[in-house]
Amino acid sequence: MLWRDLLDTTLECRDKFTAYRDRVGKRQEKGKTVVVYASYEDPSKPGIVHNRIVRADTYLEANSPGGSNEQRLSRAIVIFLFTYWEDEIRPRLAAAKSIPINEIKPDIMGDLRILRHAILHAKSNIRPDEHRRLKVVGSRFPPSTLIHISYDDMHQLFVLIKQDCARLIFSWLGVKDGAISPGQLVDIHIQRVTNDL
């Protein structure tokens, strides 16, 4: 159940990340889009309230791959995933295994902790001394530069979380030579079995 919670949350974050879209409209002058408006309400209903109106070029820049909106969303997901792990999943796993919480240390979650700290406390910059502590994602995020999380980086973070979850499960179950190694996993699906024939 604990693993399902973490995997469900990871999958939901991934789905929200790939499906993030505002309801968008535009105003054109002389055949060119000059203003874009975004709303979380149905634009076909009368009296909608726009949450913002911006110039089209500004909107396109912010919503382009790697743009400021993608970066805010990516960083928020990193913060949320680590916080959910630290406050919910990790304590429950420790209690279920009857071990101290500090004995549950997947490498990717340690790296997410460092990324989270840099995002929240260092304006998204990883100091060189903190960068040296990254065990899994150091090559993706150079030190002393703004953390830029591309779509591929985000996808890879999800894969690495699933792989470390599998490593913990295999270790706790005593699986030495499974049909697949945790490092080969790219996705996990939990099959729901029904008694219907």
Short mmCIF file of C-alpha atoms in Angstrom, two decimals:
data_model
loop_
_atom_site.label_atom_id
_atom_site.label_comp_id
_atom_site.label_asym_id
_atom_site.label_seq_id
_atom_site.Cartn_x
_atom_site.Cartn_y
_atom_site.Cartn_z
CA MET A 1 0.00 0.00 0.00
CA LEU A 2 2.82 2.42 0.83
CA TRP A 3 4.58 1.76 -2.47
CA ARG A 4 1.30 2.11 -4.33
CA ASP A 5 0.79 5.55 -2.72
CA LEU A 6 4.23 6.75 -3.81
CA LEU A 7 3.88 5.27 -7.29
CA ASP A 8 0.36 6.66 -7.72
CA THR A 9 1.59 10.09 -6.67
CA THR A 10 4.59 9.87 -8.99
CA LEU A 11 2.40 8.80 -11.90
CA GLU A 12 -0.14 11.52 -11.18
CA CYS A 13 2.58 14.18 -11.09
CA ARG A 14 3.94 12.85 -14.37
CA ASP A 15 0.49 12.92 -15.97
CA LYS A 16 -0.23 16.44 -14.73
CA PHE A 17 3.17 17.57 -15.94
CA THR A 18 2.60 16.27 -19.47
CA ALA A 19 -1.03 17.40 -19.63
CA TYR A 20 -0.62 20.91 -18.20
CA ARG A 21 -2.61 23.33 -20.31
CA ASP A 22 -4.50 26.58 -19.68
CA ARG A 23 -7.70 27.41 -21.49
CA VAL A 24 -6.39 29.96 -23.92
CA GLY A 25 -7.87 32.48 -26.32
CA LYS A 26 -6.35 35.18 -28.49
CA ARG A 27 -7.05 38.51 -30.10
CA GLN A 28 -5.80 39.26 -33.57
CA GLU A 29 -5.08 42.53 -35.30
CA LYS A 30 -4.24 42.64 -39.02
CA GLY A 31 -3.96 38.85 -39.06
CA LYS A 32 -1.40 38.69 -36.23
CA THR A 33 -2.02 37.47 -32.70
CA VAL A 34 -1.23 40.37 -30.41
CA VAL A 35 -2.86 39.45 -27.11
CA VAL A 36 -3.40 36.11 -25.42
CA TYR A 37 -5.76 35.61 -22.52
CA ALA A 38 -5.83 32.63 -20.21
CA SER A 39 -8.63 31.45 -17.96
CA TYR A 40 -9.38 28.44 -15.82
CA GLU A 41 -13.07 28.89 -16.59
CA ASP A 42 -14.99 27.78 -19.68
CA PRO A 43 -14.38 30.52 -22.26
CA SER A 44 -17.73 29.82 -23.95
CA LYS A 45 -19.68 30.93 -20.86
CA PRO A 46 -20.70 34.58 -20.52
CA GLY A 47 -19.01 36.78 -17.94
CA ILE A 48 -15.86 34.69 -17.50
CA VAL A 49 -13.03 36.17 -15.50
CA HIS A 50 -9.60 35.97 -17.10
CA ASN A 51 -6.80 35.29 -14.69
CA ARG A 52 -4.43 37.25 -16.93
CA ILE A 53 -4.04 38.98 -20.26
CA VAL A 54 -0.57 39.17 -21.82
CA ARG A 55 1.13 39.96 -25.09
CA ALA A 56 1.27 36.95 -27.40
CA ASP A 57 5.07 36.89 -27.62
CA THR A 58 5.35 36.94 -23.81
CA TYR A 59 2.82 34.12 -23.51
CA LEU A 60 4.57 31.99 -26.13
CA GLU A 61 7.95 32.51 -24.48
CA ALA A 62 6.66 31.57 -21.00
CA ASN A 63 4.86 28.47 -22.28
CA SER A 64 7.49 27.21 -24.70
CA PRO A 65 9.46 24.06 -23.84
CA GLY A 66 11.92 25.12 -21.15
CA GLY A 67 10.00 28.35 -20.56
CA SER A 68 9.31 29.89 -17.17
CA ASN A 69 5.97 28.11 -16.70
CA GLU A 70 7.48 24.70 -17.41
CA GLN A 71 10.30 25.46 -14.96
CA ARG A 72 7.92 26.57 -12.20
CA LEU A 73 5.83 23.45 -12.66
CA SER A 74 8.87 21.16 -12.77
CA ARG A 75 10.34 22.68 -9.62
CA ALA A 76 6.99 22.47 -7.82
CA ILE A 77 6.76 18.76 -8.69
CA VAL A 78 10.29 18.13 -7.34
CA ILE A 79 9.39 19.93 -4.10
CA PHE A 80 6.09 18.08 -3.78
CA LEU A 81 7.55 14.62 -4.49
CA PHE A 82 10.32 15.00 -1.94
CA THR A 83 7.99 16.44 0.70
CA TYR A 84 5.47 13.65 0.17
CA TRP A 85 8.27 11.08 0.44
CA GLU A 86 9.76 12.65 3.56
CA ASP A 87 6.52 13.37 5.44
CA GLU A 88 4.31 10.45 4.40
CA ILE A 89 5.97 7.51 2.69
CA ARG A 90 9.35 7.25 4.42
CA PRO A 91 7.95 7.27 8.00
CA ARG A 92 5.33 4.66 7.07
CA LEU A 93 7.97 2.43 5.47
CA ALA A 94 10.17 2.72 8.56
CA ALA A 95 7.25 1.82 10.81
CA ALA A 96 6.28 -1.13 8.59
CA LYS A 97 9.86 -2.46 8.65
CA SER A 98 10.37 -1.54 12.35
CA ILE A 99 13.59 0.27 11.52
CA PRO A 100 14.77 3.84 12.15
CA ILE A 101 13.66 6.28 9.47
CA ASN A 102 17.29 7.20 8.68
CA GLU A 103 17.93 3.66 7.43
CA ILE A 104 15.63 4.23 4.45
CA LYS A 105 17.82 6.20 2.05
CA PRO A 106 17.18 5.76 -1.67
CA ASP A 107 19.81 7.72 -3.60
CA ILE A 108 17.31 9.50 -5.84
CA MET A 109 15.36 10.84 -2.87
CA GLY A 110 18.58 12.19 -1.36
CA ASP A 111 19.24 13.94 -4.65
CA LEU A 112 15.69 15.33 -4.71
CA ARG A 113 16.29 16.66 -1.19
CA ILE A 114 19.36 18.56 -2.44
CA LEU A 115 17.45 19.88 -5.48
CA ARG A 116 14.52 20.90 -3.28
CA HIS A 117 16.80 22.76 -0.89
CA ALA A 118 18.47 24.62 -3.76
CA ILE A 119 15.10 25.52 -5.30
CA LEU A 120 13.63 26.83 -2.04
CA HIS A 121 16.66 28.31 -0.32
CA ALA A 122 19.21 29.22 -3.00
CA LYS A 123 17.10 30.65 -5.84
CA SER A 124 17.39 27.34 -7.74
CA ASN A 125 21.21 27.30 -7.73
CA ILE A 126 23.15 24.28 -6.50
CA ARG A 127 26.34 25.25 -4.69
CA PRO A 128 29.43 23.20 -5.70
CA ASP A 129 29.69 21.62 -2.23
CA GLU A 130 26.04 20.50 -2.44
CA HIS A 131 26.49 19.36 -6.04
CA ARG A 132 29.27 16.97 -4.97
CA ARG A 133 26.73 15.21 -2.74
CA LEU A 134 24.43 14.33 -5.67
CA LYS A 135 24.67 10.58 -6.29
CA VAL A 136 22.37 10.05 -9.27
CA VAL A 137 21.50 13.28 -11.10
CA GLY A 138 24.72 15.30 -10.82
CA SER A 139 25.40 15.19 -14.56
CA ARG A 140 21.96 16.63 -15.33
CA PHE A 141 22.29 19.70 -13.10
CA PRO A 142 25.65 21.51 -13.21
CA PRO A 143 26.85 23.36 -10.09
CA SER A 144 26.60 27.14 -9.72
CA THR A 145 23.99 27.46 -12.48
CA LEU A 146 20.25 27.88 -12.39
CA ILE A 147 18.50 24.51 -12.09
CA HIS A 148 16.86 23.92 -15.45
CA ILE A 149 14.59 20.85 -15.52
CA SER A 150 13.77 19.86 -19.09
CA TYR A 151 10.92 17.55 -20.02
CA ASP A 152 13.46 14.74 -20.47
CA ASP A 153 15.03 15.51 -17.07
CA MET A 154 11.59 15.35 -15.44
CA HIS A 155 10.80 12.04 -17.13
CA GLN A 156 14.19 10.66 -16.03
CA LEU A 157 13.50 11.71 -12.42
CA PHE A 158 10.27 9.70 -12.51
CA VAL A 159 12.13 6.67 -13.92
CA LEU A 160 14.85 6.95 -11.25
CA ILE A 161 12.25 7.10 -8.46
CA LYS A 162 10.62 3.92 -9.77
CA GLN A 163 14.00 2.20 -10.04
CA ASP A 164 14.96 3.06 -6.46
CA CYS A 165 11.54 1.90 -5.23
CA ALA A 166 12.17 -1.41 -7.00
CA ARG A 167 15.65 -1.65 -5.42
CA LEU A 168 14.14 -1.25 -1.95
CA ILE A 169 11.40 -3.79 -2.67
CA PHE A 170 13.88 -6.33 -4.10
CA SER A 171 16.22 -5.83 -1.15
CA TRP A 172 13.48 -6.22 1.44
CA LEU A 173 12.06 -9.30 -0.29
CA GLY A 174 15.52 -10.85 -0.63
CA VAL A 175 15.36 -10.97 -4.44
CA LYS A 176 18.92 -11.43 -5.70
CA ASP A 177 18.56 -12.55 -9.32
CA GLY A 178 15.15 -11.42 -10.49
CA ALA A 179 13.86 -11.65 -14.04
CA ILE A 180 14.70 -7.96 -14.36
CA SER A 181 17.05 -5.70 -12.45
CA PRO A 182 15.74 -2.46 -10.95
CA GLY A 183 18.05 -0.45 -13.22
CA GLN A 184 16.25 -1.82 -16.28
CA LEU A 185 12.82 -0.58 -15.19
CA VAL A 186 11.35 2.43 -16.95
CA ASP A 187 7.77 2.14 -15.75
CA ILE A 188 5.71 0.24 -13.20
CA HIS A 189 2.10 -0.75 -13.49
CA ILE A 190 0.12 -2.22 -10.63
CA GLN A 191 -2.30 -4.77 -11.97
CA ARG A 192 -5.65 -4.84 -10.25
CA VAL A 193 -6.95 -8.37 -10.09
CA THR A 194 -10.69 -8.96 -10.05
CA ASN A 195 -12.58 -12.15 -9.35
CA ASP A 196 -14.78 -11.69 -12.41
CA LEU A 197 -14.59 -14.59 -14.83
#
